Every structure is written in structure tokens, then in C-alpha cells.
Coordinates of N, CA and C in Angstrom, one line a residue:
X649 N 0.9 -1.2 0.0 CA 0.0 0.0 0.0 C 0.9 1.2 0.0
X650 N 0.6 2.2 -0.8 CA 1.4 3.4 -0.9 C 0.8 4.5 0.0
X651 N 1.8 5.0 0.9 CA 1.4 6.0 1.8 C 2.3 7.2 1.6
X652 N 1.8 8.4 1.4 CA 2.6 9.6 1.1 C 3.0 10.3 2.4
X653 N 4.2 10.9 2.3 CA 4.6 11.8 3.4 C 5.0 11.0 4.7
X654 N 5.7 9.9 4.6 CA 6.0 9.1 5.8 C 7.2 9.8 6.5
X655 N 7.1 10.0 7.7 CA 8.1 10.6 8.5 C 8.9 9.6 9.4
X656 N 8.2 8.5 9.8 CA 8.8 7.6 10.7 C 8.2 6.2 10.5
X657 N 8.9 5.2 10.7 CA 8.5 3.8 10.6 C 9.1 2.9 11.7
X658 N 8.3 2.0 12.2 CA 8.9 1.1 13.2 C 8.1 -0.2 13.2
X659 N 8.8 -1.3 13.6 CA 8.1 -2.6 13.6 C 8.2 -3.1 15.0
X660 N 7.2 -3.9 15.4 CA 7.2 -4.6 16.7 C 8.2 -5.7 16.6
X661 N 8.8 -6.0 17.8 CA 9.8 -7.0 17.9 C 9.4 -8.4 17.5
X662 N 8.1 -8.7 17.6 CA 7.6 -10.0 17.3 C 7.2 -10.1 15.8
X663 N 7.4 -8.9 15.1 CA 7.1 -8.9 13.6 C 5.6 -8.9 13.3
X664 N 4.8 -8.7 14.2 CA 3.3 -8.8 14.0 C 2.8 -7.5 13.4
X665 N 3.3 -6.3 13.9 CA 2.8 -5.0 13.5 C 4.0 -4.1 13.0
X666 N 3.6 -3.2 12.2 CA 4.5 -2.0 11.9 C 3.6 -0.8 11.9
X667 N 4.3 0.3 12.2 CA 3.5 1.6 12.4 C 4.2 2.7 11.5
X668 N 3.4 3.6 11.0 CA 3.9 4.7 10.2 C 3.4 6.0 10.7
X669 N 4.3 6.9 10.9 CA 4.0 8.3 11.3 C 4.1 9.1 10.0
X670 N 3.1 9.9 9.8 CA 3.0 10.7 8.5 C 3.0 12.2 8.8
X671 N 2.9 12.9 7.7 CA 2.8 14.4 7.8 C 1.5 14.8 8.5
X672 N 0.6 13.9 8.8 CA -0.6 14.2 9.5 C -0.4 13.9 11.0
X673 N -1.3 14.4 11.8 CA -1.2 14.2 13.3 C -1.7 12.8 13.7
X674 N -1.5 11.8 12.9 CA -1.9 10.5 13.3 C -0.9 9.4 12.9
X675 N -1.1 8.2 13.4 CA -0.2 7.1 13.1 C -1.1 6.0 12.6
X676 N -0.6 5.2 11.7 CA -1.3 4.0 11.2 C -0.5 2.8 11.7
X677 N -1.2 1.9 12.3 CA -0.6 0.6 12.8 C -1.2 -0.5 11.9
X678 N -0.3 -1.2 11.2 CA -0.7 -2.3 10.3 C -0.3 -3.6 10.9
X679 N -1.2 -4.6 10.7 CA -0.9 -6.0 11.1 C -0.4 -6.7 9.9
X680 N 0.6 -7.5 10.1 CA 1.2 -8.3 9.0 C 0.5 -9.7 9.1
X681 N -0.1 -10.1 8.0 CA -0.8 -11.4 8.0 C 0.0 -12.4 7.3
X682 N 0.0 -13.6 7.9 CA 0.7 -14.7 7.2 C -0.1 -16.0 7.4
X683 N 0.1 -16.9 6.5 CA -0.6 -18.2 6.5 C -0.3 -19.0 7.8
X684 N -1.3 -19.5 8.4 CA -1.2 -20.2 9.7 C -0.3 -21.5 9.5
X685 N -0.4 -22.2 8.4 CA 0.3 -23.4 8.2 C 1.7 -23.2 7.7
X686 N 1.9 -22.3 6.8 CA 3.3 -22.1 6.2 C 4.0 -20.9 6.7
X687 N 3.3 -20.0 7.4 CA 3.8 -18.7 7.9 C 4.3 -17.8 6.7
X688 N 3.8 -18.1 5.5 CA 4.1 -17.2 4.4 C 3.4 -15.9 4.4
X689 N 4.0 -14.8 4.0 CA 3.4 -13.5 4.0 C 2.2 -13.5 3.1
X690 N 1.1 -13.0 3.6 CA -0.2 -12.9 2.8 C -0.6 -11.5 2.6
X691 N -0.1 -10.6 3.4 CA -0.5 -9.2 3.2 C -0.5 -8.4 4.5
X692 N -1.0 -7.2 4.4 CA -1.1 -6.4 5.7 C -2.3 -5.6 5.6
X693 N -2.8 -5.2 6.7 CA -4.1 -4.4 6.8 C -3.9 -3.4 8.0
X694 N -4.6 -2.3 7.8 CA -4.6 -1.3 8.9 C -5.4 -1.9 10.1
X695 N -4.7 -2.0 11.2 CA -5.3 -2.5 12.4 C -5.8 -1.4 13.3
X696 N -5.1 -0.3 13.4 CA -5.5 0.8 14.3 C -5.0 2.1 13.7
X697 N -5.7 3.2 14.1 CA -5.3 4.5 13.8 C -5.1 5.2 15.2
X698 N -3.9 5.8 15.4 CA -3.6 6.6 16.6 C -3.7 8.0 16.3
X699 N -4.7 8.8 16.8 CA -4.8 10.1 16.3 C -5.1 11.2 17.3
X700 N -4.2 11.3 18.3 CA -4.4 12.3 19.4 C -3.4 13.5 19.3
X701 N -2.4 13.5 18.4 CA -1.5 14.6 18.3 C -2.2 15.8 17.6
X702 N -1.6 17.0 17.8 CA -2.1 18.2 17.1 C -1.4 18.5 15.8
X703 N -0.1 18.0 15.7 CA 0.7 18.3 14.6 C 1.3 17.0 14.1
X704 N 2.0 17.1 13.0 CA 2.5 15.8 12.3 C 3.4 15.0 13.3
X705 N 3.3 13.7 13.1 CA 4.1 12.8 13.9 C 5.4 12.6 13.2
X706 N 6.5 12.9 13.9 CA 7.9 12.8 13.4 C 8.6 11.5 13.8
X707 N 8.2 10.9 14.9 CA 9.0 9.8 15.4 C 8.0 8.8 16.2
X708 N 8.5 7.6 16.2 CA 7.7 6.5 17.0 C 8.6 5.3 17.2
X709 N 8.2 4.6 18.2 CA 9.0 3.4 18.6 C 8.1 2.4 19.3
X710 N 8.3 1.1 19.0 CA 7.6 0.1 19.8 C 8.4 -0.3 21.0
X711 N 7.8 -0.6 22.1 CA 8.4 -1.3 23.2 C 8.7 -2.7 22.9
X712 N 9.5 -3.4 23.7 CA 9.9 -4.8 23.4 C 8.6 -5.7 23.5
X713 N 7.6 -5.3 24.2 CA 6.4 -6.2 24.4 C 5.6 -6.2 23.1
X714 N 5.8 -5.3 22.2 CA 5.1 -5.2 20.9 C 3.7 -4.7 21.1
X715 N 3.3 -4.3 22.3 CA 1.9 -3.8 22.5 C 1.9 -2.4 23.0
X716 N 3.1 -1.8 23.2 CA 3.2 -0.4 23.6 C 3.9 0.3 22.5
X717 N 3.5 1.5 22.2 CA 4.1 2.3 21.2 C 4.2 3.8 21.7
X718 N 5.3 4.4 21.4 CA 5.4 5.8 21.8 C 5.6 6.7 20.6
X719 N 4.8 7.8 20.5 CA 4.8 8.6 19.3 C 5.2 10.0 19.7
X720 N 6.0 10.7 18.9 CA 6.4 12.1 19.1 C 6.0 13.0 18.0
X721 N 5.7 14.3 18.3 CA 5.2 15.2 17.3 C 6.0 16.4 17.1
X722 N 5.8 17.1 16.0 CA 6.5 18.4 15.7 C 6.3 19.4 16.8
X723 N 5.1 19.4 17.5 CA 4.9 20.4 18.6 C 5.5 20.0 19.9
X724 N 6.3 18.9 20.0 CA 7.0 18.5 21.2 C 6.1 17.6 22.1
X725 N 5.0 17.2 21.6 CA 4.1 16.3 22.5 C 4.5 14.8 22.2
X726 N 4.3 14.0 23.3 CA 4.7 12.6 23.3 C 3.5 11.9 23.8
X727 N 3.1 10.8 23.2 CA 2.0 9.9 23.7 C 2.5 8.5 23.8
X728 N 2.2 7.9 24.9 CA 2.5 6.4 25.1 C 1.1 5.7 25.0
X729 N 1.1 4.8 24.0 CA -0.2 4.1 23.7 C -0.1 2.6 24.1
X730 N -1.2 2.0 24.4 CA -1.3 0.6 24.5 C -2.2 0.1 23.3
X731 N -1.6 -0.7 22.5 CA -2.4 -1.3 21.3 C -2.8 -2.7 21.6
X732 N -2.7 -3.1 22.9 CA -3.2 -4.4 23.4 C -4.7 -4.3 23.6
X733 N -5.4 -4.2 22.4 CA -6.8 -4.0 22.4 C -7.4 -5.0 21.4
X734 N -8.7 -5.1 21.4 CA -9.5 -5.9 20.4 C -9.8 -5.1 19.2
X735 N -8.8 -4.8 18.4 CA -9.0 -3.9 17.2 C -9.9 -4.5 16.2
X736 N -10.0 -5.9 16.1 CA -10.8 -6.5 15.2 C -12.3 -6.2 15.4
X737 N -12.6 -5.8 16.6 CA -14.0 -5.3 16.9 C -14.0 -3.8 17.1
X738 N -13.1 -3.2 16.5 CA -13.0 -1.7 16.5 C -12.7 -1.0 17.9
X739 N -12.1 -1.8 18.8 CA -11.7 -1.2 20.1 C -10.5 -0.3 19.8
X740 N -10.6 0.9 20.3 CA -9.5 1.9 20.1 C -8.3 1.6 21.0
X741 N -7.1 2.0 20.5 CA -5.9 2.0 21.4 C -6.1 2.9 22.6
X742 N -5.5 2.6 23.7 CA -5.6 3.4 24.9 C -4.4 4.3 25.1
X743 N -4.6 5.5 25.4 CA -3.5 6.5 25.8 C -3.1 6.1 27.2
X744 N -1.9 5.7 27.4 CA -1.4 5.4 28.8 C -0.8 6.6 29.4
X745 N -0.2 7.5 28.6 CA 0.5 8.7 29.1 C 0.6 9.7 28.0
X746 N 0.4 11.0 28.3 CA 0.5 12.1 27.4 C 1.4 13.1 28.0
X747 N 2.5 13.5 27.3 CA 3.5 14.4 27.9 C 3.7 15.6 26.9
X748 N 4.2 16.7 27.5 CA 4.7 17.8 26.6 C 6.1 18.1 27.2
X749 N 7.1 17.3 26.9 CA 8.4 17.4 27.5 C 9.2 18.6 26.9
X750 N 8.8 19.1 25.7 CA 9.6 20.1 25.0 C 8.6 20.9 24.1
X751 N 9.1 22.1 23.8 CA 8.4 22.8 22.7 C 9.0 22.5 21.4
X752 N 10.2 21.9 21.4 CA 10.9 21.5 20.2 C 10.3 20.2 19.6
X753 N 10.4 20.0 18.3 CA 10.0 18.8 17.7 C 10.7 17.6 18.3
X754 N 9.9 16.5 18.5 CA 10.5 15.2 18.9 C 10.8 14.4 17.7
X755 N 12.1 14.5 17.4 CA 12.6 13.9 16.1 C 13.0 12.5 16.1
X756 N 13.3 11.9 17.3 CA 13.7 10.5 17.4 C 13.2 10.0 18.8
X757 N 12.8 8.7 18.8 CA 12.5 8.1 20.1 C 13.1 6.7 20.1
X758 N 13.7 6.3 21.2 CA 14.2 5.0 21.5 C 13.8 4.5 22.8
X759 N 13.2 3.3 22.9 CA 12.8 2.8 24.2 C 13.8 1.7 24.6
X760 N 14.2 1.8 25.9 CA 15.2 0.8 26.4 C 14.6 -0.6 26.3
X761 N 15.4 -1.6 26.0 CA 14.9 -3.0 25.9 C 14.0 -3.5 27.1
X762 N 14.3 -3.0 28.3 CA 13.5 -3.4 29.4 C 12.3 -2.6 29.6
X763 N 12.1 -1.6 28.8 CA 10.9 -0.7 28.8 C 10.9 0.2 30.1
X764 N 12.0 0.4 30.7 CA 12.0 1.2 32.0 C 12.1 2.7 31.7
X765 N 12.7 3.0 30.5 CA 13.0 4.4 30.2 C 12.9 4.6 28.7
X766 N 12.7 5.8 28.2 CA 12.7 6.1 26.8 C 13.5 7.4 26.6
X767 N 14.2 7.5 25.4 CA 14.9 8.6 25.1 C 14.2 9.4 24.0
X768 N 14.2 10.7 24.1 CA 13.6 11.6 23.1 C 14.7 12.5 22.6
X769 N 14.7 12.6 21.3 CA 15.7 13.6 20.7 C 14.9 14.8 20.2
X770 N 15.4 16.0 20.7 CA 14.8 17.2 20.3 C 15.9 18.2 19.9
X771 N 16.2 18.2 18.6 CA 17.4 19.0 18.2 C 18.7 18.4 18.6
X772 N 19.4 19.1 19.5 CA 20.7 18.7 20.0 C 20.6 18.2 21.5
X773 N 19.3 18.0 21.9 CA 19.1 17.6 23.3 C 18.5 16.2 23.3
X774 N 18.9 15.4 24.3 CA 18.3 14.1 24.6 C 17.6 14.2 26.0
X775 N 16.3 13.8 26.0 CA 15.5 13.8 27.2 C 15.2 12.4 27.5
X776 N 15.5 12.0 28.8 CA 15.2 10.6 29.2 C 14.0 10.7 30.2
X777 N 13.0 9.8 29.9 CA 11.8 9.7 30.8 C 11.6 8.3 31.2
X778 N 11.2 8.1 32.4 CA 10.9 6.8 33.0 C 9.5 6.3 32.6
X779 N 9.4 5.0 32.5 CA 8.1 4.4 32.3 C 7.7 3.7 33.6
X780 N 6.5 3.7 34.0 CA 5.3 4.0 33.3 C 4.7 5.4 33.4
X781 N 5.3 6.2 34.3 CA 4.6 7.5 34.6 C 5.2 8.7 33.9
X782 N 6.3 8.5 33.2 CA 6.8 9.6 32.4 C 7.7 10.6 33.1
X783 N 8.2 10.3 34.3 CA 9.0 11.3 35.0 C 10.3 11.5 34.2
X784 N 10.7 12.8 34.2 CA 12.0 13.1 33.5 C 13.2 12.6 34.4
X785 N 14.0 11.8 33.8 CA 15.2 11.2 34.5 C 16.4 12.1 34.2
X786 N 16.5 12.6 33.0 CA 17.7 13.4 32.6 C 17.3 14.3 31.4
X787 N 18.1 15.4 31.3 CA 18.0 16.2 30.1 C 19.5 16.5 29.8
X788 N 19.9 16.0 28.6 CA 21.3 16.2 28.2 C 21.4 17.1 27.0
X789 N 21.9 18.3 27.3 CA 21.9 19.4 26.2 C 23.2 19.3 25.4
X790 N 23.2 19.9 24.2 CA 24.3 20.0 23.3 C 25.1 18.6 23.2
X791 N 24.3 17.6 23.0 CA 24.8 16.2 22.9 C 25.9 16.2 21.7
X792 N 25.6 16.8 20.6 CA 26.5 16.9 19.5 C 26.5 18.4 19.1
X793 N 27.4 18.7 18.2 CA 27.5 20.1 17.7 C 26.4 20.4 16.7
X794 N 25.9 19.3 16.1 CA 24.8 19.5 15.1 C 23.6 18.6 15.6
X795 N 22.6 18.5 14.7 CA 21.4 17.7 15.1 C 21.7 16.3 15.3
X796 N 21.0 15.7 16.2 CA 21.2 14.2 16.5 C 20.4 13.5 15.4
X797 N 21.0 12.6 14.7 CA 20.4 11.8 13.6 C 19.9 10.5 14.1
X798 N 20.4 9.9 15.2 CA 19.9 8.6 15.6 C 20.2 8.4 17.1
X799 N 19.4 7.6 17.7 CA 19.6 7.2 19.1 C 19.1 5.8 19.2
X800 N 19.9 5.0 20.0 CA 19.6 3.6 20.2 C 20.1 3.1 21.5
X801 N 19.4 2.2 22.1 CA 19.7 1.6 23.4 C 20.5 0.3 23.2
X802 N 21.5 0.0 24.1 CA 22.1 -1.3 24.2 C 21.2 -2.3 24.9
X803 N 21.5 -3.5 24.7 CA 20.6 -4.6 25.4 C 20.6 -4.5 26.9
X804 N 21.6 -3.8 27.5 CA 21.6 -3.7 29.0 C 20.6 -2.7 29.5
X805 N 20.0 -1.9 28.7 CA 19.0 -0.9 29.0 C 19.6 0.2 29.9
X806 N 20.9 0.3 30.0 CA 21.6 1.3 30.8 C 22.5 2.2 29.9
X807 N 22.8 1.7 28.7 CA 23.7 2.4 27.8 C 23.0 2.8 26.6
X808 N 23.2 4.0 26.1 CA 22.6 4.3 24.8 C 23.6 5.1 24.0
X809 N 23.4 5.1 22.6 CA 24.4 5.8 21.7 C 23.6 6.8 20.9
X810 N 24.2 7.9 20.6 CA 23.7 8.9 19.7 C 24.7 9.1 18.6
X811 N 24.1 9.6 17.5 CA 25.0 9.9 16.3 C 24.5 11.2 15.7
X812 N 25.4 11.9 15.0 CA 25.1 13.1 14.3 C 25.7 13.1 13.0
X813 N 24.9 13.3 11.9 CA 25.5 13.4 10.6 C 26.3 14.6 10.4
X814 N 25.9 15.7 11.1 CA 26.6 17.0 10.8 C 28.0 17.1 11.5
X815 N 28.2 16.4 12.6 CA 29.5 16.5 13.2 C 30.2 15.1 13.0
X816 N 29.6 14.1 12.4 CA 30.2 12.9 12.1 C 30.6 12.0 13.3
X817 N 30.0 12.2 14.4 CA 30.4 11.5 15.6 C 29.3 10.6 16.2
X818 N 29.8 9.6 17.0 CA 29.0 8.7 17.8 C 29.3 9.0 19.2
X819 N 28.4 9.1 20.1 CA 28.6 9.3 21.5 C 27.9 8.2 22.3
X820 N 28.6 7.6 23.3 CA 28.1 6.6 24.1 C 27.7 7.2 25.5
X821 N 26.5 6.9 26.0 CA 26.0 7.5 27.2 C 25.6 6.4 28.2
X822 N 25.7 6.6 29.5 CA 25.1 5.8 30.5 C 23.9 6.4 31.0
X823 N 22.8 5.6 31.3 CA 21.6 6.0 31.9 C 22.1 6.6 33.3
X824 N 21.6 7.8 33.7 CA 22.1 8.4 34.9 C 21.8 7.6 36.2
X825 N 20.8 6.7 36.1 CA 20.5 5.9 37.3 C 21.1 4.5 37.1
X826 N 22.0 4.3 36.2 CA 22.6 2.9 35.9 C 23.3 2.4 37.1
X827 N 24.1 3.2 37.8 CA 24.8 2.7 39.0 C 23.8 2.3 40.1
X828 N 22.8 3.1 40.3 CA 21.7 2.8 41.3 C 21.0 1.5 40.9
X829 N 20.6 1.4 39.6 CA 19.9 0.2 39.2 C 20.8 -1.0 39.3
X830 N 22.1 -0.9 39.0 CA 23.0 -2.1 39.2 C 23.1 -2.5 40.6
X831 N 23.2 -1.5 41.5 CA 23.4 -1.8 42.9 C 22.1 -2.4 43.5
X832 N 20.9 -2.0 43.0 CA 19.7 -2.5 43.5 C 19.5 -4.0 43.0
X833 N 19.9 -4.2 41.7 CA 19.8 -5.5 41.2 C 20.8 -6.5 41.9
X834 N 22.0 -6.0 42.2 CA 23.0 -6.8 43.0 C 22.4 -7.1 44.4
X835 N 21.8 -6.1 45.0 CA 21.3 -6.4 46.4 C 20.1 -7.4 46.3
X836 N 19.3 -7.3 45.2 CA 18.2 -8.2 45.1 C 18.7 -9.7 44.9
X837 N 19.8 -9.8 44.2 CA 20.4 -11.2 43.9 C 21.1 -11.7 45.2
X838 N 21.5 -10.8 46.1 CA 22.2 -11.2 47.3 C 21.3 -11.9 48.3
X839 N 20.0 -11.6 48.2 CA 19.1 -12.2 49.2 C 18.5 -13.5 48.8

């Protein structure tokens, strides 16, 4: 299916869904259909529309569970959605959290593999927010000398990397609470 003006694309880790953010203030979530016996691709169909933003959606990411998606808009708004609904009977996705963390466009989103925190890229700034309530964990300004072109989490959910096309660099970061989280995990295993 041809869709005009795609700004962002993401797929669920289980390969069941993919989502597209467009020049419109909504997101389309598609279900990938395959044959039950052969698992061969048969097509895809729109499963859900996520339409609570006021301006175009620039970024989106699925959580590891494949049922939570975070969307970011040009106006700086962020919405955390649950798509764990009965969409076949037209049940709407649920908004779990709505934030306005910045007035700057949310250009990139990355969710830690353990879904405890997500990173938002707004120009040259990275904002870290905890899940499930959205508390700001950190704001890292002037991450690069130019715009941040990508952000991604390491499997440990404590380290993330940013890159910038304009300054040609990669930067590795630790989650500010990584030491506390490691100490807590160590204490839990000691008992």
C-alpha cells in the first residue's frame, strides 16, 4: 500500500505489527498477516489509527512487548499508547500517558529494551523519561555540535548511543540511574 509523506516507521519485535507516522497528526498501525500453516506472508491491513497529536508525527517506537508504542510530534508532544486491544471489533488503542516534555519537535524516540525508560531527541538535546509514569530522568543538552540523527539503546538498558551526521560522531552514554539500578539488582540477587 502506498502512503505519502512518511516521517517515521517502526516494527514490533515480534514482527506482527508495523507503524507509520506521517505528515498528518496520526499514526497508522498495520498488522502483518501470514498463512497459519506455512507462515508465508499474505499481506497487511490497517489494524489501528492513533490520532491524538495536534501536529505531524515525526517519530515513533515500539516497546519490546510489541503492545506499547510511543509517538512524538512536531509540537513537542509525546504519547504512550497501548495497542493491546481488540482492534478486530474496533476497540480503540488506549492512551497510557501524554506528555509535553519540550516545545521543540520530537525527532527521534528509542525505548530501552527493558521498557523502563525512553529517550527523546529534540534538536541537540536528549530527554530521558521513565516508564510507566513519564518522570524526567535526565536532560542532556548539546549532545552533538549538530542535530542528532539517531539514538539507540544497548541490550543492557543502561547504555545508549547517539549519532550526528553533521559532526560525524557517535557518543556513548550511560543512563544516569545505571549505577543505582545495578546496585539494586545486585542487592536483590544477594538475598
